[in-house]
Coordinates of N, CA and C and ligand atoms in Angstrom, one line a residue:
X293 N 213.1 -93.1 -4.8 CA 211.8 -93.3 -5.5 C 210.7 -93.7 -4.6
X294 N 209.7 -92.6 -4.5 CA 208.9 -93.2 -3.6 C 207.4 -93.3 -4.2
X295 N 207.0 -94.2 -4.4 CA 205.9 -94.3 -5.3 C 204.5 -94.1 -5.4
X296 N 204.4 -94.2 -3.8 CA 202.9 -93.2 -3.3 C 202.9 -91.7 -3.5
X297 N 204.6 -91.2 -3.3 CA 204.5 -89.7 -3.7 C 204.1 -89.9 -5.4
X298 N 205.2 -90.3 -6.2 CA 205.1 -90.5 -7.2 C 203.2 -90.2 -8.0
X299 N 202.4 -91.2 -7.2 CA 201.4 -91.8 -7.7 C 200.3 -90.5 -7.3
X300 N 200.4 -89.8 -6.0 CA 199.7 -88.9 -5.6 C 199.8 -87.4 -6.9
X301 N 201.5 -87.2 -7.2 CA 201.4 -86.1 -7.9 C 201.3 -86.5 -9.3
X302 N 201.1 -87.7 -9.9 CA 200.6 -87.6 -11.1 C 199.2 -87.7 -11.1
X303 N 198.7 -88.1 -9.7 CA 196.9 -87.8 -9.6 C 196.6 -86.7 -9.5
X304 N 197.2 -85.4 -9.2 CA 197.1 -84.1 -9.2 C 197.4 -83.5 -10.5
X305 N 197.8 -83.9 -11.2 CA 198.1 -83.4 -12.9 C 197.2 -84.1 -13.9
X306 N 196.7 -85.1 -13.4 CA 196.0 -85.5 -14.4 C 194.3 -85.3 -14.3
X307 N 193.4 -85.1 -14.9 CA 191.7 -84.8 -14.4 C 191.3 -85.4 -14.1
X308 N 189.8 -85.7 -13.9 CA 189.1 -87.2 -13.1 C 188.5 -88.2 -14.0
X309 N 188.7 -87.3 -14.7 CA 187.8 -88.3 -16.2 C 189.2 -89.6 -16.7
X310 N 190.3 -88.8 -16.6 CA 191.5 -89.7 -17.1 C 191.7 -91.1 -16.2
X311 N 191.9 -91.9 -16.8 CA 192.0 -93.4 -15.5 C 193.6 -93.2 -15.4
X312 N 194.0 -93.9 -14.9 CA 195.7 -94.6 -14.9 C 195.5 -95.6 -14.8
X313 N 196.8 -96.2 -15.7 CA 196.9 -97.8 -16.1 C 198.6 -97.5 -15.2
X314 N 199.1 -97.7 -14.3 CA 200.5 -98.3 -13.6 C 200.8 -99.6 -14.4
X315 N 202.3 -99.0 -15.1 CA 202.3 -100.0 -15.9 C 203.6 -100.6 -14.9
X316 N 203.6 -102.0 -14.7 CA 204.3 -102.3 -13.5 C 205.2 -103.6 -14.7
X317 N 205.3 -103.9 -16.0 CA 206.3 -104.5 -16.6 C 207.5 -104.4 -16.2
X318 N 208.2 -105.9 -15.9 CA 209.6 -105.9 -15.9 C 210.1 -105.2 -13.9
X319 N 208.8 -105.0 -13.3 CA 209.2 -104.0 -12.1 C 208.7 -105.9 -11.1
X320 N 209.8 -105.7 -10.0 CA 209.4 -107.0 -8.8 C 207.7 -106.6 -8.3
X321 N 207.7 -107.9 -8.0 CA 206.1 -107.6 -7.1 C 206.1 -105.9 -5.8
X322 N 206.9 -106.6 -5.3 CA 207.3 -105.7 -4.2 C 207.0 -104.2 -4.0
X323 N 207.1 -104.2 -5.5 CA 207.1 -102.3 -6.2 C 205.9 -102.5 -6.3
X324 N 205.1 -103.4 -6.8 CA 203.6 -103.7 -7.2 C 203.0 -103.4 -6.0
X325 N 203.1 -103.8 -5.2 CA 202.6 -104.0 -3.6 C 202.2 -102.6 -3.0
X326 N 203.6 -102.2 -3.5 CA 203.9 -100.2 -2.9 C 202.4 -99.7 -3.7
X327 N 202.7 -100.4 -4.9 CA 201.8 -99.2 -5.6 C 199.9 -99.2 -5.0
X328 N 199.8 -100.7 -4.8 CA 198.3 -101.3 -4.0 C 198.5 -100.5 -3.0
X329 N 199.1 -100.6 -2.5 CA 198.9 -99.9 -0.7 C 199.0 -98.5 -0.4
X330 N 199.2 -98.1 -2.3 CA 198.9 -96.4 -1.9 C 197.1 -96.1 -2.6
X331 N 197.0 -97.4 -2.9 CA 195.7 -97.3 -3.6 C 195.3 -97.7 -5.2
X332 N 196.7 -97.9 -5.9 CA 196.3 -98.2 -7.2 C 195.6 -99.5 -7.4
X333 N 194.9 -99.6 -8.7 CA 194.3 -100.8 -8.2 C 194.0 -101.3 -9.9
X334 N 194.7 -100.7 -10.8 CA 194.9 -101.0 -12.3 C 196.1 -100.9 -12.6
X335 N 196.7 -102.3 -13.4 CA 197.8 -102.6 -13.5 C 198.2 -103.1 -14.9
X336 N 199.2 -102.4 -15.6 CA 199.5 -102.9 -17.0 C 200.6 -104.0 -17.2
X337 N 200.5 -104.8 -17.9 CA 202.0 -106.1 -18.3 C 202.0 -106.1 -19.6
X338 N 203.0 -106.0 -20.5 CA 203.2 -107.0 -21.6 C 203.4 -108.3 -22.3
X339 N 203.7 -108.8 -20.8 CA 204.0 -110.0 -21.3 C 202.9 -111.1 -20.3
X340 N 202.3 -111.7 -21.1 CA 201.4 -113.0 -20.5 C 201.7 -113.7 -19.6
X341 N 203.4 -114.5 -19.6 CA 203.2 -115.2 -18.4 C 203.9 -114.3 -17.3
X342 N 204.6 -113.1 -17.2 CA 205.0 -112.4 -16.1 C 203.7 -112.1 -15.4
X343 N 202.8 -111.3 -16.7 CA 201.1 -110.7 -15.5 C 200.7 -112.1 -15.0
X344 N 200.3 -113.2 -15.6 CA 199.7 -114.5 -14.8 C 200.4 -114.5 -14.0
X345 N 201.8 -114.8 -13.4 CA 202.6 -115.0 -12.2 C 202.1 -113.4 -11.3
X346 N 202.1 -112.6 -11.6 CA 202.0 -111.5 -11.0 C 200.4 -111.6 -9.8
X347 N 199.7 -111.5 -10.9 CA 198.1 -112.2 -10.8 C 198.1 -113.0 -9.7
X348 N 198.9 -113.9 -9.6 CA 198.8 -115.2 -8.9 C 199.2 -114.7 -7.4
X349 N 200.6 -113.5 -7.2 CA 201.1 -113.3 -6.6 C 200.6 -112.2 -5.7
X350 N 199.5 -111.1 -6.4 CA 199.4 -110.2 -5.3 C 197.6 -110.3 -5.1
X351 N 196.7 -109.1 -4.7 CA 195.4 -109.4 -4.2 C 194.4 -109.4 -5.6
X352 N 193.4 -110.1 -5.2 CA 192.5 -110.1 -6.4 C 191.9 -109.3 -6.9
X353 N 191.4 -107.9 -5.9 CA 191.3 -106.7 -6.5 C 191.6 -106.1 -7.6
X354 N 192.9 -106.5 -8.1 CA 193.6 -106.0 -8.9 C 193.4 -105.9 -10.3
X355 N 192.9 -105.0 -11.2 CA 192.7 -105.0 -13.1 C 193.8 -105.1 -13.1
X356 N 194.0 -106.6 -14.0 CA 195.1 -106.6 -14.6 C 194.8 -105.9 -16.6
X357 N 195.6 -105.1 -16.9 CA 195.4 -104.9 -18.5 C 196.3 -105.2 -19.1
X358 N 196.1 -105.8 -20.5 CA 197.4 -106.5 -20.9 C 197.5 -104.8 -22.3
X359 N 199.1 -105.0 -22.3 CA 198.9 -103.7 -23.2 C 200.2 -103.8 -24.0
X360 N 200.8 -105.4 -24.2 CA 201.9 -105.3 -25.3 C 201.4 -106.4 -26.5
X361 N 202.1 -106.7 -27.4 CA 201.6 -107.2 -28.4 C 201.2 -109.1 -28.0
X362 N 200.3 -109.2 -28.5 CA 199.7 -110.8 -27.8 C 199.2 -111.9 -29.1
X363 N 200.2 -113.1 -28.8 CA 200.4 -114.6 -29.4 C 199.3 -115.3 -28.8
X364 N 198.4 -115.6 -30.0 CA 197.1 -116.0 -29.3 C 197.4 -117.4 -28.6
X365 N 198.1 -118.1 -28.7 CA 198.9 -119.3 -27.8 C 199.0 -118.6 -26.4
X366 N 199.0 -117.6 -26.4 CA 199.0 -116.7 -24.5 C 197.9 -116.4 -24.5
X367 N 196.5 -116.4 -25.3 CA 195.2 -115.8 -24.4 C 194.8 -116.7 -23.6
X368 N 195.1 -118.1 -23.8 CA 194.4 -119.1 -22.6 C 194.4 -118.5 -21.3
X369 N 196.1 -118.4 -21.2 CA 196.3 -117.7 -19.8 C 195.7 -116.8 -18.7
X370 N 195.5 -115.5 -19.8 CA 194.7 -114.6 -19.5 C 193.5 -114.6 -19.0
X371 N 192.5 -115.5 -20.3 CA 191.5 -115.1 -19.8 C 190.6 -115.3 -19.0
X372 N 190.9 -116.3 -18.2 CA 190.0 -116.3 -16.6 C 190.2 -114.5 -15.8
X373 N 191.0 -114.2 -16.0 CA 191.0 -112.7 -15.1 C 191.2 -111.9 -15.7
X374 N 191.9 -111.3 -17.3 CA 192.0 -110.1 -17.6 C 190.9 -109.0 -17.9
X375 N 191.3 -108.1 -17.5 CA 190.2 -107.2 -17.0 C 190.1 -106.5 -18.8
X376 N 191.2 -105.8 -19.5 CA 190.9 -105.2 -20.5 C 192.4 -105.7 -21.2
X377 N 192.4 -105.8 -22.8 CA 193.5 -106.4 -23.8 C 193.5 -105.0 -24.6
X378 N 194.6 -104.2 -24.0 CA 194.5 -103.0 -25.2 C 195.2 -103.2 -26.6
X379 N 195.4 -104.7 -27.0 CA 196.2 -104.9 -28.1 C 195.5 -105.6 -29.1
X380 N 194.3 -105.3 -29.7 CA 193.8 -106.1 -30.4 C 194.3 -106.0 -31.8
X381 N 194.8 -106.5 -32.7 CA 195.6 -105.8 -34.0 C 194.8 -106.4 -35.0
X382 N 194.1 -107.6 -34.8 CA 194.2 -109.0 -35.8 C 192.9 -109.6 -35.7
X383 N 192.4 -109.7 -36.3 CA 190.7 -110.5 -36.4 C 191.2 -112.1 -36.0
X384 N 192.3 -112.7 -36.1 CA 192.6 -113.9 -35.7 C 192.5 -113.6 -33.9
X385 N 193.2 -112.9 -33.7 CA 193.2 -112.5 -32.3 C 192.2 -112.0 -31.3
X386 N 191.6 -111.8 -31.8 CA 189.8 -111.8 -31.1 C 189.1 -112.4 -31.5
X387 N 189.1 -113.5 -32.8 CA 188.5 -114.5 -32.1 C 189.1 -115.6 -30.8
X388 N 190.2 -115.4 -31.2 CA 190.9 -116.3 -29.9 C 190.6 -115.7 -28.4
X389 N 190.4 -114.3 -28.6 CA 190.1 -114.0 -27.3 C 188.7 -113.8 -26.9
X390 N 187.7 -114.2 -28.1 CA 186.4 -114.4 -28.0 C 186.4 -116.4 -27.5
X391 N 187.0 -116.7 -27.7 CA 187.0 -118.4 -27.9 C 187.5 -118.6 -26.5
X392 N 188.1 -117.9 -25.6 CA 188.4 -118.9 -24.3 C 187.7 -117.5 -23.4
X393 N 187.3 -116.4 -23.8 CA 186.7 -115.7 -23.1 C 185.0 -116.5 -22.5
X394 N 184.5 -117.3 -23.6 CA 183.3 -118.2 -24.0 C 183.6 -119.7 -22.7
X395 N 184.8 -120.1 -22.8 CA 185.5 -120.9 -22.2 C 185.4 -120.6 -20.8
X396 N 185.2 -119.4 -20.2 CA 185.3 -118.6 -18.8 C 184.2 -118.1 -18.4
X397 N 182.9 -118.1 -19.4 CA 181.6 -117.8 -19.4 C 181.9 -116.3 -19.1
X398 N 183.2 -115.5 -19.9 CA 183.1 -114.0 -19.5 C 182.8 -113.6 -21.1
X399 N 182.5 -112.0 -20.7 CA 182.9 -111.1 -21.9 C 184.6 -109.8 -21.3
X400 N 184.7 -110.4 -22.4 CA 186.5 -109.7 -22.2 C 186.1 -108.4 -22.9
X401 N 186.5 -107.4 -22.4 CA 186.6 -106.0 -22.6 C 188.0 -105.9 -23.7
X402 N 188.0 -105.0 -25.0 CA 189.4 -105.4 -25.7 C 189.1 -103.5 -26.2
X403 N 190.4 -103.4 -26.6 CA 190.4 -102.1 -27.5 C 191.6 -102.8 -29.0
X404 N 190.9 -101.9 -30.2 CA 192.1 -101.7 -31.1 C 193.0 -101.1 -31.1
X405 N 194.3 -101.9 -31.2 CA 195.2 -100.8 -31.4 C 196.0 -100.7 -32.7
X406 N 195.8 -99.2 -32.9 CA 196.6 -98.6 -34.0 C 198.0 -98.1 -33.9
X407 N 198.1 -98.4 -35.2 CA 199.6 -98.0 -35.8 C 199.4 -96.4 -35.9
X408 N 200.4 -95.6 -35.3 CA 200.0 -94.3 -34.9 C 201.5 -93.6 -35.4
X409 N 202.3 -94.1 -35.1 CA 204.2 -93.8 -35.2 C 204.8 -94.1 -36.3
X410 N 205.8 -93.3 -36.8 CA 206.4 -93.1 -37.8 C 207.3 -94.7 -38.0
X411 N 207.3 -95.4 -36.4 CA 208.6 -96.1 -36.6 C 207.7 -97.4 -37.0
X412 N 208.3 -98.0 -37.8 CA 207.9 -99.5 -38.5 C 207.6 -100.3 -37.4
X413 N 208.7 -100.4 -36.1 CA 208.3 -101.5 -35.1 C 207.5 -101.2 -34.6
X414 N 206.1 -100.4 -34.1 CA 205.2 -100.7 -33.5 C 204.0 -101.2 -34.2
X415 N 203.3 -102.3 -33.3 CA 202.5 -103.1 -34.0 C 201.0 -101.9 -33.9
X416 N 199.9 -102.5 -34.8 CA 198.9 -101.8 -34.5 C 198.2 -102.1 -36.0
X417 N 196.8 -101.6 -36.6 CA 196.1 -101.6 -37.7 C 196.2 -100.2 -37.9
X418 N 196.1 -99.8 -39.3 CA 195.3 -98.4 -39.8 C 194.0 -98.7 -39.9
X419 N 193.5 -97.3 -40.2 CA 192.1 -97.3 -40.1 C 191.3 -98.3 -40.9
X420 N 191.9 -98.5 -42.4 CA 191.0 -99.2 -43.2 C 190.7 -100.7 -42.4
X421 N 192.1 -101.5 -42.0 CA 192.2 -102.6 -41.6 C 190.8 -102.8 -40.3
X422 N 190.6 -101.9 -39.5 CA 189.8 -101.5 -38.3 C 188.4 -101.6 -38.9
X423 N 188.3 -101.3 -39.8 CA 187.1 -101.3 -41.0 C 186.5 -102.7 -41.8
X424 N 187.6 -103.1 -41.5 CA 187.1 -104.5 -42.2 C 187.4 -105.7 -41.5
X425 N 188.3 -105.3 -40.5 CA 187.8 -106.1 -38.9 C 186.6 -106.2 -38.4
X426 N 185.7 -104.9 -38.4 CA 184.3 -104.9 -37.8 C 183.2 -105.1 -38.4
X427 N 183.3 -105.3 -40.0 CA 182.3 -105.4 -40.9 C 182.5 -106.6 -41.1
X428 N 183.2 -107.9 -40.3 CA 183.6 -108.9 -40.8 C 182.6 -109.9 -40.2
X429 N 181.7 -111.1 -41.0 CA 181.2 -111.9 -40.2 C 182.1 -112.7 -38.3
X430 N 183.4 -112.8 -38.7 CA 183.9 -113.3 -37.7 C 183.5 -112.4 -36.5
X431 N 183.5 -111.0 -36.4 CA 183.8 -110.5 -35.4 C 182.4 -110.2 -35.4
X432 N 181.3 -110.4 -36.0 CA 179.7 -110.2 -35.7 C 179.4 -111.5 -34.8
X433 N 180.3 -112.7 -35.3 CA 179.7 -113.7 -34.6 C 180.2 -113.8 -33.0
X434 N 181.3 -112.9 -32.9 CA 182.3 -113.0 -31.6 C 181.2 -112.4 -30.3
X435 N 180.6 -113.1 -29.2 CA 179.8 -112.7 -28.2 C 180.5 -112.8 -27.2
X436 N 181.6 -112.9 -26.9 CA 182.1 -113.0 -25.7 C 183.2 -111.8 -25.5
X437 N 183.3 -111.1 -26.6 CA 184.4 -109.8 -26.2 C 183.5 -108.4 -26.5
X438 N 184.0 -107.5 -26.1 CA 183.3 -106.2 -26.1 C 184.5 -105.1 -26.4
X439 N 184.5 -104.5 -27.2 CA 185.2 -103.6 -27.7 C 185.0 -102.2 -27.1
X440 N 185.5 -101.4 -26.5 CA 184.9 -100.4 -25.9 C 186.5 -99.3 -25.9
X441 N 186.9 -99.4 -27.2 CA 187.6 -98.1 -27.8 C 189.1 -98.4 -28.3
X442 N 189.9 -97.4 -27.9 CA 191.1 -97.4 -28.9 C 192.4 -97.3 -28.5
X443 N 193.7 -98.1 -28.7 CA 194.5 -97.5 -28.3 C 195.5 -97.2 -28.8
X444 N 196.9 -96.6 -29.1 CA 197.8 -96.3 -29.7 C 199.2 -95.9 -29.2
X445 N 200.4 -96.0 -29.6 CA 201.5 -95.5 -29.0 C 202.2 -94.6 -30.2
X446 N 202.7 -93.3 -29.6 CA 203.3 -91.8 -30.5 C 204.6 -92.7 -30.3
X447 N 205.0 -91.6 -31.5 CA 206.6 -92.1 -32.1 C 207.8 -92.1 -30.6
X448 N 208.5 -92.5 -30.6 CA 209.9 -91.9 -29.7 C 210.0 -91.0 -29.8
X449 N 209.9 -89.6 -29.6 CA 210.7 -88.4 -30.5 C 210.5 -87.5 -29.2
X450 N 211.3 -86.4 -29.7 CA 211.2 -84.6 -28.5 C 210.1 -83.9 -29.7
X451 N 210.0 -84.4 -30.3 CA 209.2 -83.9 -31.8 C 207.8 -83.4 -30.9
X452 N 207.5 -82.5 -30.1 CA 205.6 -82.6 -29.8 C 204.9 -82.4 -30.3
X453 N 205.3 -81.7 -31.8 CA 204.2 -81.3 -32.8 C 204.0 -82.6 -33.7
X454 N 205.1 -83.6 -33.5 CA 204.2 -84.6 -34.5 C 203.7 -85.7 -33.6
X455 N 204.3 -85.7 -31.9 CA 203.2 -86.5 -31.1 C 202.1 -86.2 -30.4
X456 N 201.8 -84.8 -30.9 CA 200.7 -84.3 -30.7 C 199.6 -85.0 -32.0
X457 N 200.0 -84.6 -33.4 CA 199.7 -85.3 -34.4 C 199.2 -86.2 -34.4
X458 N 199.8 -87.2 -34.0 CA 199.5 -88.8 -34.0 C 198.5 -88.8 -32.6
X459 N 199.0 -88.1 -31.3 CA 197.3 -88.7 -30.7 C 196.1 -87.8 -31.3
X460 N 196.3 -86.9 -32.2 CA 195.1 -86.1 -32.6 C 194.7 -87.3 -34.1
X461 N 195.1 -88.1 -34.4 CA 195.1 -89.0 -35.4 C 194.9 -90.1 -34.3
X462 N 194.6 -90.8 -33.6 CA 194.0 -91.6 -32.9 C 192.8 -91.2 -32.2
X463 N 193.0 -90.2 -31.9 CA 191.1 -89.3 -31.5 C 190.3 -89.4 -32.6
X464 N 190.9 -89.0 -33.7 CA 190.0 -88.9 -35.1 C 189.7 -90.2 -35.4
X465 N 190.3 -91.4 -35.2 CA 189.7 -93.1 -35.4 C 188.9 -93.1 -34.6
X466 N 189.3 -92.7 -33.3 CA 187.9 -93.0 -31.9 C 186.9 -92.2 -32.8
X467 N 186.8 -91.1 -33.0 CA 186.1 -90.5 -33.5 C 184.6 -91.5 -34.7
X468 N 185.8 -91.7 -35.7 CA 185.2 -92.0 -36.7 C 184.5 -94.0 -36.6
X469 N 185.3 -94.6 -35.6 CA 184.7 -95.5 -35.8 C 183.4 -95.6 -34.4
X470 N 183.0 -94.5 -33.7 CA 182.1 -94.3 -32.8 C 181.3 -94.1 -33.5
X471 N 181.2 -93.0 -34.7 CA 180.2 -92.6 -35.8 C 179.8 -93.9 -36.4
X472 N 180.7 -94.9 -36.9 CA 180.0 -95.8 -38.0 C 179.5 -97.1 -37.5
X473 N 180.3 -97.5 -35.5 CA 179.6 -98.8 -35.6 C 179.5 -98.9 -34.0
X474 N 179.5 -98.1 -33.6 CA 179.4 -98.1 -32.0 C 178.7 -96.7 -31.4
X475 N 177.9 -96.6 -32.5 CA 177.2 -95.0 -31.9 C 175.9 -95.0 -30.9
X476 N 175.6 -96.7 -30.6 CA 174.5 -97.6 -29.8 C 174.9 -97.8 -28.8
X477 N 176.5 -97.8 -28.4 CA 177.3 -98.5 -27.7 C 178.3 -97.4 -26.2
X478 N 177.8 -97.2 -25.2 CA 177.5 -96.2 -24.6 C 179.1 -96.6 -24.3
X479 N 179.6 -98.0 -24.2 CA 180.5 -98.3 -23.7 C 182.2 -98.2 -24.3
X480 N 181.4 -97.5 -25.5 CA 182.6 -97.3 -26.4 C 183.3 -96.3 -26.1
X481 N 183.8 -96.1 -25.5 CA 184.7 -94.7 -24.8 C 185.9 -94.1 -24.6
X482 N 186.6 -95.4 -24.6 CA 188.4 -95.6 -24.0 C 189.2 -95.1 -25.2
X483 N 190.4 -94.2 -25.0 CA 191.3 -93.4 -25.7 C 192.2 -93.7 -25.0
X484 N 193.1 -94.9 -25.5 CA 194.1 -95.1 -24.6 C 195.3 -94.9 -25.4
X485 N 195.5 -93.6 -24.5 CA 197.2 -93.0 -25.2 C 197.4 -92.1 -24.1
X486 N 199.1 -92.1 -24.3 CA 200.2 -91.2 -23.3 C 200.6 -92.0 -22.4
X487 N 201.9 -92.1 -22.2 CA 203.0 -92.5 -21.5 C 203.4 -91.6 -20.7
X488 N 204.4 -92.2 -19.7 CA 205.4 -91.1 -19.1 C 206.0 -89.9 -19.4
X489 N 206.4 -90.3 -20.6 CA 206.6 -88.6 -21.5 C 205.7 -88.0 -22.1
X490 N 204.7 -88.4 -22.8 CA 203.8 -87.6 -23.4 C 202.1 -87.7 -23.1
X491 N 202.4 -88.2 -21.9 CA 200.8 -88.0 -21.5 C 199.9 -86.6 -20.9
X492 N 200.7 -85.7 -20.9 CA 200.3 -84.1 -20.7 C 199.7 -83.9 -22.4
X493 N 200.3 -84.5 -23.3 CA 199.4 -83.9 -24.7 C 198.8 -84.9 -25.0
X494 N 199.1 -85.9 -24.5 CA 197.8 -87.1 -24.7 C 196.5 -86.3 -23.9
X495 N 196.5 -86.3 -23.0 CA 195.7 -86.0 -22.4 C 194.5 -84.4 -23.2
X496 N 195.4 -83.8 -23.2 CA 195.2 -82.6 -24.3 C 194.8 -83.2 -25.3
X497 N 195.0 -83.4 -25.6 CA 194.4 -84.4 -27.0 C 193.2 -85.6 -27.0
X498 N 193.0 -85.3 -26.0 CA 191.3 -86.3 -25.8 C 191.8 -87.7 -25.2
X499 N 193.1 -87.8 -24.5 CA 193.5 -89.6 -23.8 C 192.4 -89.6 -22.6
X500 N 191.4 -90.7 -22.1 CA 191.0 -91.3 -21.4 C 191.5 -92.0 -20.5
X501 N 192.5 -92.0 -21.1 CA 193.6 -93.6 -20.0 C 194.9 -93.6 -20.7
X502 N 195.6 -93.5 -19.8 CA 197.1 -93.1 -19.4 C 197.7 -94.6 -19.2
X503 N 198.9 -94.9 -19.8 CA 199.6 -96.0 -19.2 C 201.2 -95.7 -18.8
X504 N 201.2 -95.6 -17.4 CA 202.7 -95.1 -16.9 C 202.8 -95.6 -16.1
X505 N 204.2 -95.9 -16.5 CA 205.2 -97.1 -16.0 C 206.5 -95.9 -15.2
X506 N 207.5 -95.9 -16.1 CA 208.5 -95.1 -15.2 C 208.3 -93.7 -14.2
X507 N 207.2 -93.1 -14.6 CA 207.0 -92.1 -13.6 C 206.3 -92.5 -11.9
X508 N 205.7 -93.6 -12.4 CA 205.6 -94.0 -10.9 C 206.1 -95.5 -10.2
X509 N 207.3 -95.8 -11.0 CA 207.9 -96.9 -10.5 C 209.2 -96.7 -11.0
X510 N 209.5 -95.8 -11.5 CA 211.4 -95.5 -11.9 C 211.6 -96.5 -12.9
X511 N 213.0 -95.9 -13.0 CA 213.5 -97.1 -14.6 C 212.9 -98.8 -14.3
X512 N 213.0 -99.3 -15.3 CA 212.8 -100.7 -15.1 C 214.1 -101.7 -15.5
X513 N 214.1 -102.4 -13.9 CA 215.2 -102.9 -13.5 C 215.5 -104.3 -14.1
X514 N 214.9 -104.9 -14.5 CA 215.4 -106.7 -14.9 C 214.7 -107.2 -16.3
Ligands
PLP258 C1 206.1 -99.7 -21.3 C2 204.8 -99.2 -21.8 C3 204.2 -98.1 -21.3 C4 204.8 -97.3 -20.2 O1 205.9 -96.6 -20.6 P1 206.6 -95.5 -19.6 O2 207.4 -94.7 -20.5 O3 207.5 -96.3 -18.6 O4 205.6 -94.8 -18.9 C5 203.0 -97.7 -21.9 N1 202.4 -98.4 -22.9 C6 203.0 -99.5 -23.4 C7 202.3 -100.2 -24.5 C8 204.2 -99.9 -22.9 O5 204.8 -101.0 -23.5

């Protein structure tokens, strides 16, 4: 597994418009290291105190993005450095990460994420919920985070006609909530969908930002 190959030929398949998020969860620093020194320099965790340790451990260059489900008892951690929270689900949860973002004298970059997949365990809002998150005095009063798009994860499945579906049903939210409350907001942009397996129709499907883990760091070992 060599990870600069790895990282070069998924730069050659994917456009220039698409970012990559290296999702380095559950992988040693070490692997992290390989992936810096081929150039990557955005990095995804799920879990709060592995990225803080991680953070702590490699160069400060580094976007860290948090991109699994988040206990607002873990945003302290975060937010002196997190670069972008792709898991906003909950109006409790932005304000918490408006409240120590304020605390860091930053504005935290956040995206929604939606419930996109057939399967019950993944967390995320539907659209209406997204609707009344943003029409909500709390989140009008929130000045320390900035919302600048969407993110989602497709079912498990070989199915590609219905994980095509679901990111064409995540484009249509980007879509629709650009129209009704961020059509001012140049910064609203991010489409964050496609994995390892299905980020060729993510991409097809209007993904912005890609989060892959096993294609450029192999299974995940611990
Ligand atoms: C683990 C994970 C990924 C990366 O998955 P791979 O299949 O290893 O590319 C992407 N997004 C989220 C939210 C994840 O938890």
């Amino acid at each position: 597994m060599n990870i600069a190959e790895n990282l070069q030929r998924l730069k050659k398949s994917i456009p220039d418009h698409v970012s990559i998020v290296s999702v380095s969860k559950q992988q040693p620093v070490a692997l992290l290291m390989e992936a810096y020194q081929a150039g990557q320099r955005v990095f995804g965790e799920n879990k709060a105190q592995e990225l803080a340790l991680k953070q702590f451990q490699l160069p400060n260059d580094i976007a860290w993005h948090f991109i699994g489900h988040l206990q607002t008892n873990k945003v302290r951690q975060l937010a002196p450095f997190i670069s972008l929270i792709h898991s906003i689900d909950r109006l409790s949860l932005l304000t918490e990460v408006n409240k120590e973002a304020a605390k860091n004298s930053r504005v935290i970059d956040c995206l929604l994420q939606f419930h996109i997949a057939t399967e019950e365990t993944k967390f995320g809002m539907n659209i209406e919920e997204a609707r009344v998150l943003l029409e909500s005095d709390g989140y009008h009063a929130c000045a320390n985070i900035r919302i600048t798009g969407v993110m989602g994860m497709s079912s498990f499945s070989d199915n590609t006609d219905l994980v095509r579906k679901e990111f064409q049903c995540l484009h249509d939210y980007f879509l629709t909530l650009k129209r009704l409350f961020f059509n001012q907001q140049r910064s609203f942009e991010v489409i964050s969908m496609g994995m390892s397996g299905d980020y060729q129709i993510a991409i097809e499907e209007g993904s912005t930002m890609v989060r892959i883990g096993t294609a450029i760091f192999g299974e995940r070992k611990y």
